[in-house]
PDB file of C-alpha atoms in Angstrom:
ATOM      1  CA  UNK A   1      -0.628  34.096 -13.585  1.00  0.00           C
ATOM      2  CA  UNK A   2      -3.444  33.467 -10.787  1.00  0.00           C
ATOM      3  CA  UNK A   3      -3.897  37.311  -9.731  1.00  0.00           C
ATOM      4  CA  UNK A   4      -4.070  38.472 -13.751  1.00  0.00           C
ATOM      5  CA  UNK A   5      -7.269  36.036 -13.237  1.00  0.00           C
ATOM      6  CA  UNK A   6      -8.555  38.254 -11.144  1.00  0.00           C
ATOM      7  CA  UNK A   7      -9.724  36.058  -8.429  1.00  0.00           C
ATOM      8  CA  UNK A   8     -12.021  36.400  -5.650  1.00  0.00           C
ATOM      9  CA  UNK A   9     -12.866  33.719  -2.607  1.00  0.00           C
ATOM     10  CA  UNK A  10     -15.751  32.619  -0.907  1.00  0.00           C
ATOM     11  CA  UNK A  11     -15.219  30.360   2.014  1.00  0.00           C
ATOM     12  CA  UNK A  12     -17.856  27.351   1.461  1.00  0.00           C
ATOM     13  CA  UNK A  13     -17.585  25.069   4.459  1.00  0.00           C
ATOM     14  CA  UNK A  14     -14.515  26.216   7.403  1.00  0.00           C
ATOM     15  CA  UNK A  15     -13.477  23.508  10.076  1.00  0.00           C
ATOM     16  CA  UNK A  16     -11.545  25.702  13.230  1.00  0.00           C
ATOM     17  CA  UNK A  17      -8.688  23.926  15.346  1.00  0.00           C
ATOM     18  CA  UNK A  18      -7.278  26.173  17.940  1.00  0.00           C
ATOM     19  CA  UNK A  19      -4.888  26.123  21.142  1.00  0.00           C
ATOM     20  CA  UNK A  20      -2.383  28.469  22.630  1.00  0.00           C
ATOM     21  CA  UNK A  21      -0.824  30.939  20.451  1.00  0.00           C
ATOM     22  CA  UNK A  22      -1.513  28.390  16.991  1.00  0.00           C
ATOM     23  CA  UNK A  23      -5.185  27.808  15.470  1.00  0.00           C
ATOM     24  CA  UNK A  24      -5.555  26.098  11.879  1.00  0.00           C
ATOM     25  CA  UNK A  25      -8.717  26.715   9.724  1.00  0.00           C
ATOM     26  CA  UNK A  26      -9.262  23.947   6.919  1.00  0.00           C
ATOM     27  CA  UNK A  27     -12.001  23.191   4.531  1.00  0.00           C
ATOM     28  CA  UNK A  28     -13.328  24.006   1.277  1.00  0.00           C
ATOM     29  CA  UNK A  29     -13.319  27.580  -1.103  1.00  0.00           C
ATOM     30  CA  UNK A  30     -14.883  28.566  -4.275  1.00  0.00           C
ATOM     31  CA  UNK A  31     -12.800  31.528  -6.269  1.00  0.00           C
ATOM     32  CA  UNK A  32     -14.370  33.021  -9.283  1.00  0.00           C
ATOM     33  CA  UNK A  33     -11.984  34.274 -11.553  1.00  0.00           C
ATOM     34  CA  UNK A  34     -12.761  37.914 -12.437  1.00  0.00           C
ATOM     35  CA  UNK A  35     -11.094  38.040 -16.137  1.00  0.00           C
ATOM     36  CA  UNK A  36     -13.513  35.330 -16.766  1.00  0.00           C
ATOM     37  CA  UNK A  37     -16.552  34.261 -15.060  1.00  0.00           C
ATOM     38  CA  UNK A  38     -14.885  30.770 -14.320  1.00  0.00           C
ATOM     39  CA  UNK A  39     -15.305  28.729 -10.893  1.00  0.00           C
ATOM     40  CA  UNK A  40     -12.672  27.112  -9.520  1.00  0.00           C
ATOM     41  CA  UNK A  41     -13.645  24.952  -5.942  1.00  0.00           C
ATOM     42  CA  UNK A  42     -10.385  23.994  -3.559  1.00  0.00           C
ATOM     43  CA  UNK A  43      -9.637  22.233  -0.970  1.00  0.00           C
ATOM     44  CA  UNK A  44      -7.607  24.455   1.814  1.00  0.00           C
ATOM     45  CA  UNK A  45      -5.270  24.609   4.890  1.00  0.00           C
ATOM     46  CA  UNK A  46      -4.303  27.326   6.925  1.00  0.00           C
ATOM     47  CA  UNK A  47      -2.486  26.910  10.065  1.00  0.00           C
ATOM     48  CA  UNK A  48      -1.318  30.232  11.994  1.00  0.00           C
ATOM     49  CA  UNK A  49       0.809  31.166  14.474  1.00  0.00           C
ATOM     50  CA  UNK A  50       0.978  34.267  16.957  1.00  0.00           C
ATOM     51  CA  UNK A  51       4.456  36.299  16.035  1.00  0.00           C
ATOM     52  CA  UNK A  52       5.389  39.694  17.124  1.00  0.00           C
ATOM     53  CA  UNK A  53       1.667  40.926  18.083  1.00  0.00           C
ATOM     54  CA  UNK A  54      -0.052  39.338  15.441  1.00  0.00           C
ATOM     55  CA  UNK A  55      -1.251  36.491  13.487  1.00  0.00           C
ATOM     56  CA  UNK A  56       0.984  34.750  10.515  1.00  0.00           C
ATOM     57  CA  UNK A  57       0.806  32.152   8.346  1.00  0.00           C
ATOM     58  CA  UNK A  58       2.717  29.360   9.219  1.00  0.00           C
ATOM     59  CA  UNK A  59       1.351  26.621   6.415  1.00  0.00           C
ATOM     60  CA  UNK A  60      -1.074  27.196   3.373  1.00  0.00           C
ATOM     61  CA  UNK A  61      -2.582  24.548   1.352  1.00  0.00           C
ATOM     62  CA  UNK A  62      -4.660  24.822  -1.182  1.00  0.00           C
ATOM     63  CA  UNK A  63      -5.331  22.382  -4.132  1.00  0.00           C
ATOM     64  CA  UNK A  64      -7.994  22.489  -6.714  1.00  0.00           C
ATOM     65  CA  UNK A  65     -11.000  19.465  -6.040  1.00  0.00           C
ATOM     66  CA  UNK A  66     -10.289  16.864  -8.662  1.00  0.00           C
ATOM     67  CA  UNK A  67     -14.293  15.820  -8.640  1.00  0.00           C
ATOM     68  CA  UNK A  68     -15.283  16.818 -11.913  1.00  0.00           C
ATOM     69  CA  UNK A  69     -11.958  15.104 -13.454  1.00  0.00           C
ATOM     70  CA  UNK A  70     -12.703  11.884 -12.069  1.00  0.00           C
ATOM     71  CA  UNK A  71     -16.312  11.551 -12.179  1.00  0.00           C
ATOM     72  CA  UNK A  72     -16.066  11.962 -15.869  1.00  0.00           C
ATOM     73  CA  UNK A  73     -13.084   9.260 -16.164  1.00  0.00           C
ATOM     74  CA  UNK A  74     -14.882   5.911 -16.999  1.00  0.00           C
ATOM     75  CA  UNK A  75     -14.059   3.030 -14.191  1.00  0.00           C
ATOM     76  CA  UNK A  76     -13.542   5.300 -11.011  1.00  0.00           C
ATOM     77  CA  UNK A  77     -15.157   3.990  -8.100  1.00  0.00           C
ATOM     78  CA  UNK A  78     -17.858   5.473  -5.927  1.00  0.00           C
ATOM     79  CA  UNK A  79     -16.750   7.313  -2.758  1.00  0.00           C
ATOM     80  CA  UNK A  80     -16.184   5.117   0.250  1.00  0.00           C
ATOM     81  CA  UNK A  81     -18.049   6.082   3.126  1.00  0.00           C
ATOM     82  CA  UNK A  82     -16.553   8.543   6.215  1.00  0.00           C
ATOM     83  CA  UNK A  83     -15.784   5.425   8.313  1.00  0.00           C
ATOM     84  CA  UNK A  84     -14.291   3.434   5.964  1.00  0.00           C
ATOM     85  CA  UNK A  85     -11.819   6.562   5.279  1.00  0.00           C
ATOM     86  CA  UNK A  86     -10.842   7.404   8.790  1.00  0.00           C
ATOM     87  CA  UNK A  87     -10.539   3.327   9.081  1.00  0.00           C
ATOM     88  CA  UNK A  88      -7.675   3.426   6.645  1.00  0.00           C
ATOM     89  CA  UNK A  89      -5.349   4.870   8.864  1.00  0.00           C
ATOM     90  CA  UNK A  90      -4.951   1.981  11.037  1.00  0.00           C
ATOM     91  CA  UNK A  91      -3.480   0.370   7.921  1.00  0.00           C
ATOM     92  CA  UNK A  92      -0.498   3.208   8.279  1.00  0.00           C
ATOM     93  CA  UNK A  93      -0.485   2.498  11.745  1.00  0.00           C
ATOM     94  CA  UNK A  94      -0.365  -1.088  11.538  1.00  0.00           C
ATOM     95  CA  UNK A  95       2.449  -1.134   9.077  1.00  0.00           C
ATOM     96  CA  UNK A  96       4.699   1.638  11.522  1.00  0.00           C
ATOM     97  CA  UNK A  97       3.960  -1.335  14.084  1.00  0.00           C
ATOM     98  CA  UNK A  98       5.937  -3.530  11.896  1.00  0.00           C
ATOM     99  CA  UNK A  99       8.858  -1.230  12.328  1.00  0.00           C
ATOM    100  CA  UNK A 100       9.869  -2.105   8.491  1.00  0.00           C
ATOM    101  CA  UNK A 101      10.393   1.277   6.661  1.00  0.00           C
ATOM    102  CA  UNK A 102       9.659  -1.195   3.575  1.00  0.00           C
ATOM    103  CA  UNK A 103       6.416  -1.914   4.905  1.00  0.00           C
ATOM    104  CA  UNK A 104       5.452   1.470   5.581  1.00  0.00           C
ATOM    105  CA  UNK A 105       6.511   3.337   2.222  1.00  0.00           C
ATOM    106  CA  UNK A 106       4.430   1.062   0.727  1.00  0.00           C
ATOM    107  CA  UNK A 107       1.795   2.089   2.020  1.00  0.00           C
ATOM    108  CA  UNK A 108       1.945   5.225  -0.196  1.00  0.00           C
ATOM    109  CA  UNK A 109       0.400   6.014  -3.811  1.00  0.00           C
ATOM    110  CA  UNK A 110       2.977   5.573  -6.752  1.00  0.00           C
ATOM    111  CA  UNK A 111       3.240  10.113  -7.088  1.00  0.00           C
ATOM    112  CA  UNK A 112       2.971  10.448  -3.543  1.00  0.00           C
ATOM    113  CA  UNK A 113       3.984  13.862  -0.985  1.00  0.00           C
ATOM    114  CA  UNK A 114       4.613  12.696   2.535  1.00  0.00           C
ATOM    115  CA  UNK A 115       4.906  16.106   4.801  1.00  0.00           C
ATOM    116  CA  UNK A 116       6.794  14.186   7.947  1.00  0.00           C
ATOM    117  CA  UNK A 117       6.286  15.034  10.974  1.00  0.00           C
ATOM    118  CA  UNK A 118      10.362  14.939  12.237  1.00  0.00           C
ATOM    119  CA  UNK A 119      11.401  16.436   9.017  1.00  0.00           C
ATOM    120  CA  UNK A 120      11.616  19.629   7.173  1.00  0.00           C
ATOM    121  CA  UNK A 121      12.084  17.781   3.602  1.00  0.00           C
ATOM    122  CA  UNK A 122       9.143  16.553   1.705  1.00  0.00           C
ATOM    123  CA  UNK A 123       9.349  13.399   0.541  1.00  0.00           C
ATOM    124  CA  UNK A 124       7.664  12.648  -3.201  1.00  0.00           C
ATOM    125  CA  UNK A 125       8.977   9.068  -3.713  1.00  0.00           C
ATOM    126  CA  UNK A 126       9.361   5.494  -2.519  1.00  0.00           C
ATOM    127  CA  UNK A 127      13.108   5.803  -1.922  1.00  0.00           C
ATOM    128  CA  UNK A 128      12.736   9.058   0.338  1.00  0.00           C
ATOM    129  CA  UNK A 129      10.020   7.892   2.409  1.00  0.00           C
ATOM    130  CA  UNK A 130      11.641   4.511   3.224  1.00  0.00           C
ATOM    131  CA  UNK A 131      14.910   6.688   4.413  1.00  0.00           C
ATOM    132  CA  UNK A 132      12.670   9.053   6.234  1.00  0.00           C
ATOM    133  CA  UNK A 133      11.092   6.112   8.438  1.00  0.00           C
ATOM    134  CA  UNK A 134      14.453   3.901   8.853  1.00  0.00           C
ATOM    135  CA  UNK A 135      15.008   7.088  11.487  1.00  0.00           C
ATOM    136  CA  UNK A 136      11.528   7.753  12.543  1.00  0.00           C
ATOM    137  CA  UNK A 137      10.620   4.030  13.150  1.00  0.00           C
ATOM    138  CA  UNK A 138      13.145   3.602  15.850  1.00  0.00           C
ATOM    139  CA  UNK A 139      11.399   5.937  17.955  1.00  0.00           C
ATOM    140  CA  UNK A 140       8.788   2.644  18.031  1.00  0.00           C
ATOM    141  CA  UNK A 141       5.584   5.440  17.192  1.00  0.00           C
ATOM    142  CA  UNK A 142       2.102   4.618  17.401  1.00  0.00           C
ATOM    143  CA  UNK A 143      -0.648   6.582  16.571  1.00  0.00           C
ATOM    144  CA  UNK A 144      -3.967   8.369  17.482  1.00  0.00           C
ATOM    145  CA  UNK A 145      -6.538  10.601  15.486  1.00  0.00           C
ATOM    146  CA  UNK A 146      -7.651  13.206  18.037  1.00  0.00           C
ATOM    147  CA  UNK A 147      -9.169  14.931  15.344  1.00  0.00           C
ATOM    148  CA  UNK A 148     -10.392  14.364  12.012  1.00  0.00           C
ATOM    149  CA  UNK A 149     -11.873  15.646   8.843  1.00  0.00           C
ATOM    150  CA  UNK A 150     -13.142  13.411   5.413  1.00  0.00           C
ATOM    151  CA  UNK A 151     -13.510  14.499   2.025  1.00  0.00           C
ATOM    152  CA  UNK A 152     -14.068  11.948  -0.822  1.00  0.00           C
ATOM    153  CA  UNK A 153     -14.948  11.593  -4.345  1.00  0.00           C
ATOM    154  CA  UNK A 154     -14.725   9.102  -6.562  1.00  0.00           C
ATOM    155  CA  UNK A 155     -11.086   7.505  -6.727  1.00  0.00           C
ATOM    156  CA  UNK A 156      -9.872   9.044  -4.147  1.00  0.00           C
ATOM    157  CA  UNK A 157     -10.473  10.531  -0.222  1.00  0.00           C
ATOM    158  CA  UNK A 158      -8.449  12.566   2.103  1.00  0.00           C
ATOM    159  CA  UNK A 159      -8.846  12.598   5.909  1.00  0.00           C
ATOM    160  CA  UNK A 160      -7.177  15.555   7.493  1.00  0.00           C
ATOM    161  CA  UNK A 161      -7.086  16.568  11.141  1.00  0.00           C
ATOM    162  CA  UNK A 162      -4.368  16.012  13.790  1.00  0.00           C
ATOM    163  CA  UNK A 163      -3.246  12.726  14.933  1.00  0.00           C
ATOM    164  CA  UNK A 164      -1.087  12.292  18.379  1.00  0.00           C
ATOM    165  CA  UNK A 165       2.437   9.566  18.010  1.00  0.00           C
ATOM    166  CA  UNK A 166       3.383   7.761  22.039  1.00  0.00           C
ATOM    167  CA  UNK A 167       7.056   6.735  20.867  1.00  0.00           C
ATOM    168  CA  UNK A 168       7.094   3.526  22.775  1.00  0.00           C
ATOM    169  CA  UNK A 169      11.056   3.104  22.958  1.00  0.00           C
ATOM    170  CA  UNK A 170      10.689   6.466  25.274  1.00  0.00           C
ATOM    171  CA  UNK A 171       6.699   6.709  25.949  1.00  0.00           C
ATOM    172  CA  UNK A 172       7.028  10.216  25.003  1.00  0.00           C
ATOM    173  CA  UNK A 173       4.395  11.661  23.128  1.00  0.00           C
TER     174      UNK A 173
END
């Protein structure tokens, strides 16, 4: 249904990560749908990988800005400032210091989609992230953003970027 749209993208604002053989380009597009004049402004992800002589897409993201939705919603609060945002992960953190998967899946939103990091499953509830972090958590991580990227509105924010885990039963990284 989204190509009989007839869209076409314009890159707005592009944030580069790159090292050997991988680089990962996030940030925001506009498409204008061609069938109809329409504007449509989304949040992206691309991370690629070197294969066979050339580059691939490893991971896509994309997911339409929910701005306009929730600034006309009656009650949403204003957008919390950069800091504040990239201050929320030590919340995660602190609660992975606890070592109780309990304590960590609560730390997630009621329709939540946890990508893990040891894991090719997605978890979208309470029940699967608490089993996903009984394992992870006896690795003993801790975390640290190396890099990192804020977008907010009001009601919600996202901070995106790449984050490193020392496993402190092993001290591997």
């Amino acid at each position: 249904d989204f190509l009989k749209k007839k869209p076409q993208g314009v890159i707005l604002e592009s944030y580069v990560t790159s090292g050997p053989g991988w680089c990962m380009d996030d940030g925001i597009y506009e498409f204008t749908m061609g069938a109809t004049g329409d504007k449509v402004k989304a949040r992206y992800s691309f991370i690629y990988k070197f294969e066979d002589g050339e580059w691939k897409i490893a991971h896509h993201h994309s997911s339409m800005m929910p701005e306009a939705q929730l600034a006309a919603s009656s009650g949403a609060p204003a957008p919390i400032p950069d800091a504040e945002v990239r201050s929320l992960f030590s919340l995660w953190n602190n609660a992975l210091a606890t070592l109780d998967p309990d304590e960590v899946a609560k730390r997630y939103s009621k329709a939540p989609c946890l990508l893990p990091t040891v894991s090719d499953v997605p978890r979208t509830d309470y029940d699967s992230i608490k089993a996903y972090f009984v394992d992870f958590l006896k690795k003993k991580p801790q975390g640290v953003i190396l890099e990192s990227y804020v977008t907010s509105g009001p009601g919600w924010c996202m901070d995106d970027g790449i984050y490193e885990f020392t496993m402190g039963a092993t001290g591997d990284k």
